[in-house]
Amino acid sequence: MPDCLFCAIATGDIPATIVLDGKRTIAFRDISPQAPTHVLVIPRDHFADVAALAGAGDGLLEELVSQAHRVAVAEGIDGSGYRIVFNTGREGGQTVSHAHAHVLGGRPMTWPPG
Ligand code: AMP
Ligand code: ZN
């Protein structure tokens, strides 16, 4: 998808701090971390949001969630706990229209989020 920031990160055209590199997914640190661990997990292929990703129906969403868990293990927060967030649409707070999971942890997460 032209002009998509996360497509450009997936191809390496825009640099990011990679945490895990998968065949169909890639995990990198959020540029503006909201917690000690704040990693984004994206599919390499372009999907506008998590609903579109779910609609692909080929196990990619499941793979993305598994990769999010592997990030938590790699970051040492799987035991203490972590949050996986898919902001979706305008009022959901989605600012980048390429499906992505936020993996947040390393501090107690409040509920509800602001
Ligand atoms: P969302 O608001 O759910 O769409 O999340 C987009 C996230 O992308 C935000 O948390 C941003 O801080 C993050 N972000 C924006 N640009 C970059 C970048 N170049 N590298 C890493 N993370 C980014
Ligand atoms: Zn994209």
Tab-separated table of N, CA, C and O and ligand atoms in Angstrom, residues 5-6 9 14-17 28-34 38 40 85-89 92-98 100-102, ligand 1:
chain	number	residue	atom	x	y	z
A	5	LEU	N	2.827	4.022	6.412
A	5	LEU	CA	3.995	4.035	7.300
A	5	LEU	C	4.409	2.617	7.707
A	5	LEU	O	5.592	2.270	7.657
A	6	PHE	N	3.443	1.796	8.101
A	6	PHE	CA	3.801	0.470	8.620
A	6	PHE	C	4.193	-0.488	7.497
A	6	PHE	O	5.004	-1.387	7.717
A	9	ILE	N	7.760	0.305	7.165
A	9	ILE	CA	8.554	-0.320	8.243
A	9	ILE	C	8.714	-1.813	7.950
A	9	ILE	O	9.804	-2.376	8.118
A	14	ILE	N	11.553	2.353	6.103
A	14	ILE	CA	11.599	3.275	7.249
A	14	ILE	C	12.115	2.460	8.428
A	14	ILE	O	11.616	1.358	8.686
A	15	PRO	N	13.161	2.966	9.109
A	15	PRO	CA	13.755	2.180	10.184
A	15	PRO	C	12.862	2.085	11.424
A	15	PRO	O	12.051	2.984	11.689
A	16	ALA	N	13.018	0.992	12.127
A	16	ALA	CA	12.324	0.792	13.401
A	16	ALA	C	13.194	-0.130	14.230
A	16	ALA	O	14.080	-0.808	13.700
A	17	THR	N	12.947	-0.141	15.521
A	17	THR	CA	13.684	-1.052	16.398
A	17	THR	C	12.929	-2.366	16.450
A	17	THR	O	11.887	-2.487	17.113
A	28	PHE	N	7.947	-4.355	16.449
A	28	PHE	CA	8.933	-3.280	16.639
A	28	PHE	C	8.458	-2.344	17.749
A	28	PHE	O	7.275	-2.272	18.073
A	29	ARG	N	9.409	-1.613	18.331
A	29	ARG	CA	9.085	-0.729	19.451
A	29	ARG	C	8.305	0.497	18.988
A	29	ARG	O	8.623	1.083	17.961
A	30	ASP	N	7.277	0.846	19.779
A	30	ASP	CA	6.518	2.066	19.498
A	30	ASP	C	7.439	3.263	19.700
A	30	ASP	O	8.215	3.313	20.659
A	31	ILE	N	7.338	4.231	18.798
A	31	ILE	CA	8.212	5.405	18.843
A	31	ILE	C	7.877	6.307	20.027
A	31	ILE	O	8.701	7.126	20.450
A	32	SER	N	6.682	6.157	20.571
A	32	SER	CA	6.229	6.992	21.687
A	32	SER	C	5.667	6.094	22.795
A	32	SER	O	4.449	6.018	23.008
A	33	PRO	N	6.572	5.387	23.497
A	33	PRO	CA	6.107	4.331	24.415
A	33	PRO	C	5.249	4.848	25.564
A	33	PRO	O	5.577	5.857	26.187
A	34	GLN	N	4.169	4.137	25.818
A	34	GLN	CA	3.235	4.485	26.903
A	34	GLN	C	3.433	3.595	28.121
A	34	GLN	O	2.690	3.705	29.100
A	38	HIS	N	6.416	-1.334	25.184
A	38	HIS	CA	5.366	-0.913	24.246
A	38	HIS	C	5.848	-1.278	22.842
A	38	HIS	O	6.666	-0.586	22.239
A	40	LEU	N	4.711	-2.821	18.927
A	40	LEU	CA	3.643	-2.991	17.942
A	40	LEU	C	3.909	-4.248	17.134
A	40	LEU	O	5.056	-4.498	16.731
A	85	VAL	N	-3.780	-4.489	22.666
A	85	VAL	CA	-4.809	-3.525	22.269
A	85	VAL	C	-4.820	-3.369	20.746
A	85	VAL	O	-3.761	-3.199	20.136
A	86	PHE	N	-6.022	-3.443	20.185
A	86	PHE	CA	-6.202	-3.098	18.770
A	86	PHE	C	-7.079	-1.850	18.711
A	86	PHE	O	-8.316	-1.957	18.778
A	87	ASN	N	-6.509	-0.688	18.643
A	87	ASN	CA	-7.315	0.506	18.437
A	87	ASN	C	-7.928	0.422	17.043
A	87	ASN	O	-7.236	0.098	16.077
A	88	THR	N	-9.221	0.703	16.967
A	88	THR	CA	-9.917	0.511	15.691
A	88	THR	C	-10.809	1.706	15.382
A	88	THR	O	-11.719	2.022	16.146
A	89	GLY	N	-10.505	2.378	14.283
A	89	GLY	CA	-11.317	3.506	13.838
A	89	GLY	C	-11.037	4.779	14.624
A	89	GLY	O	-10.232	4.798	15.560
A	92	GLY	N	-11.879	4.869	18.289
A	92	GLY	CA	-11.053	3.841	18.936
A	92	GLY	C	-9.617	4.283	19.092
A	92	GLY	O	-8.814	3.571	19.702
A	93	GLY	N	-9.284	5.433	18.506
A	93	GLY	CA	-7.934	5.976	18.668
A	93	GLY	C	-6.935	5.469	17.642
A	93	GLY	O	-5.729	5.618	17.822
A	94	GLN	N	-7.427	4.866	16.546
A	94	GLN	CA	-6.500	4.363	15.524
A	94	GLN	C	-5.989	5.529	14.681
A	94	GLN	O	-6.774	6.280	14.091
A	95	THR	N	-4.671	5.675	14.645
A	95	THR	CA	-4.073	6.775	13.866
A	95	THR	C	-3.299	6.255	12.656
A	95	THR	O	-3.013	7.025	11.750
A	96	VAL	N	-2.946	4.984	12.655
A	96	VAL	CA	-2.238	4.396	11.511
A	96	VAL	C	-3.130	3.304	10.923
A	96	VAL	O	-3.492	2.344	11.625
A	97	SER	N	-3.490	3.465	9.648
A	97	SER	CA	-4.454	2.548	9.028
A	97	SER	C	-3.765	1.312	8.439
A	97	SER	O	-3.913	1.000	7.245
A	98	HIS	N	-2.993	0.662	9.258
A	98	HIS	CA	-2.409	-0.659	8.952
A	98	HIS	C	-2.557	-1.433	10.256
A	98	HIS	O	-2.022	-0.991	11.289
A	100	HIS	N	-2.569	-3.265	13.599
A	100	HIS	CA	-1.447	-3.459	14.519
A	100	HIS	C	-1.975	-3.738	15.919
A	100	HIS	O	-2.964	-3.169	16.354
A	101	ALA	N	-1.254	-4.614	16.616
A	101	ALA	CA	-1.528	-4.877	18.029
A	101	ALA	C	-0.494	-4.130	18.845
A	101	ALA	O	0.703	-4.203	18.564
A	102	HIS	N	-0.975	-3.395	19.851
A	102	HIS	CA	-0.068	-2.824	20.850
A	102	HIS	C	0.151	-3.882	21.927
A	102	HIS	O	-0.828	-4.436	22.444
B	1	AMP	P1	-2.716	3.731	16.877
B	1	AMP	O1	-2.911	5.091	17.474
B	1	AMP	O2	-3.381	2.615	17.601
B	1	AMP	O3	-3.026	3.737	15.383
B	1	AMP	O4	-1.163	3.410	17.032
B	1	AMP	C1	-0.181	3.920	16.207
B	1	AMP	C2	1.088	3.877	16.997
B	1	AMP	O5	2.168	3.998	16.092
B	1	AMP	C3	1.244	5.013	18.010
B	1	AMP	O6	1.370	4.456	19.322
B	1	AMP	C4	2.521	5.721	17.570
B	1	AMP	O7	3.318	6.154	18.654
B	1	AMP	C5	3.212	4.653	16.750
B	1	AMP	N1	4.128	5.133	15.735
B	1	AMP	C6	3.921	6.152	14.860
B	1	AMP	N2	4.979	6.282	14.036
B	1	AMP	C7	5.863	5.315	14.390
B	1	AMP	C8	7.170	4.936	13.913
B	1	AMP	N3	7.764	5.561	12.883
B	1	AMP	N4	7.791	3.905	14.533
B	1	AMP	C9	7.206	3.262	15.574
B	1	AMP	N5	5.977	3.572	16.051
B	1	AMP	C10	5.318	4.584	15.475
